[in-house]
Amino acid sequence: MNSWLSVLSISAMLVGCATVYDGKYDYDEGWRLATVVELGNDSTRFNDASLDCRTLKFETRSRAEQYAYVRYMRSFAPRMAIVPVPDHTKVGVKQRIFINLNDCRVGTRSNQHQMDR
């Protein structure tokens, strides 16, 4: 009986460690929840950021017309990033979005009402 409880406890801890935002944005794959601070374009002078996607090249995407300066958490510390806003996506200041630190992809929540909470 005691070993069964140990297995159950360990299983619960492992499941609790897996963070997946909105059912599709996996923390372990680089996704973070971020808040839009400012919007601009390729030439906008944003404040310093730990990640500036305008300077990185990815084969999967072309230059964006709009960029978002966002705040996110990494290792329990606030960080800033400049990420492309996908074409045909409306993003506003204070809106919460998902950013991928590995490849600069951006995602939005499926339920916009929940995003503002």
Short mmCIF file of N, CA and C in Angstrom, two decimals, residues 2 9 11 72 77 114:
data_model
loop_
_atom_site.label_atom_id
_atom_site.label_comp_id
_atom_site.label_asym_id
_atom_site.label_seq_id
_atom_site.Cartn_x
_atom_site.Cartn_y
_atom_site.Cartn_z
N ASN A 2 1.93 1.25 0.80
CA ASN A 2 2.81 2.40 0.90
C ASN A 2 3.51 2.68 -0.42
N SER A 9 2.10 9.59 -5.83
CA SER A 9 2.65 10.91 -5.52
C SER A 9 3.64 11.37 -6.58
N SER A 11 3.83 10.34 -9.69
CA SER A 11 3.08 10.58 -10.93
C SER A 11 2.42 11.95 -10.91
N TYR A 72 7.94 39.13 -20.51
CA TYR A 72 7.67 37.74 -20.14
C TYR A 72 8.57 37.36 -18.97
N ALA A 77 12.47 35.81 -13.44
CA ALA A 77 12.86 37.21 -13.64
C ALA A 77 12.17 37.76 -14.88
N GLN A 114 -10.40 35.18 -22.01
CA GLN A 114 -9.49 34.67 -21.02
C GLN A 114 -8.14 35.38 -21.09
#
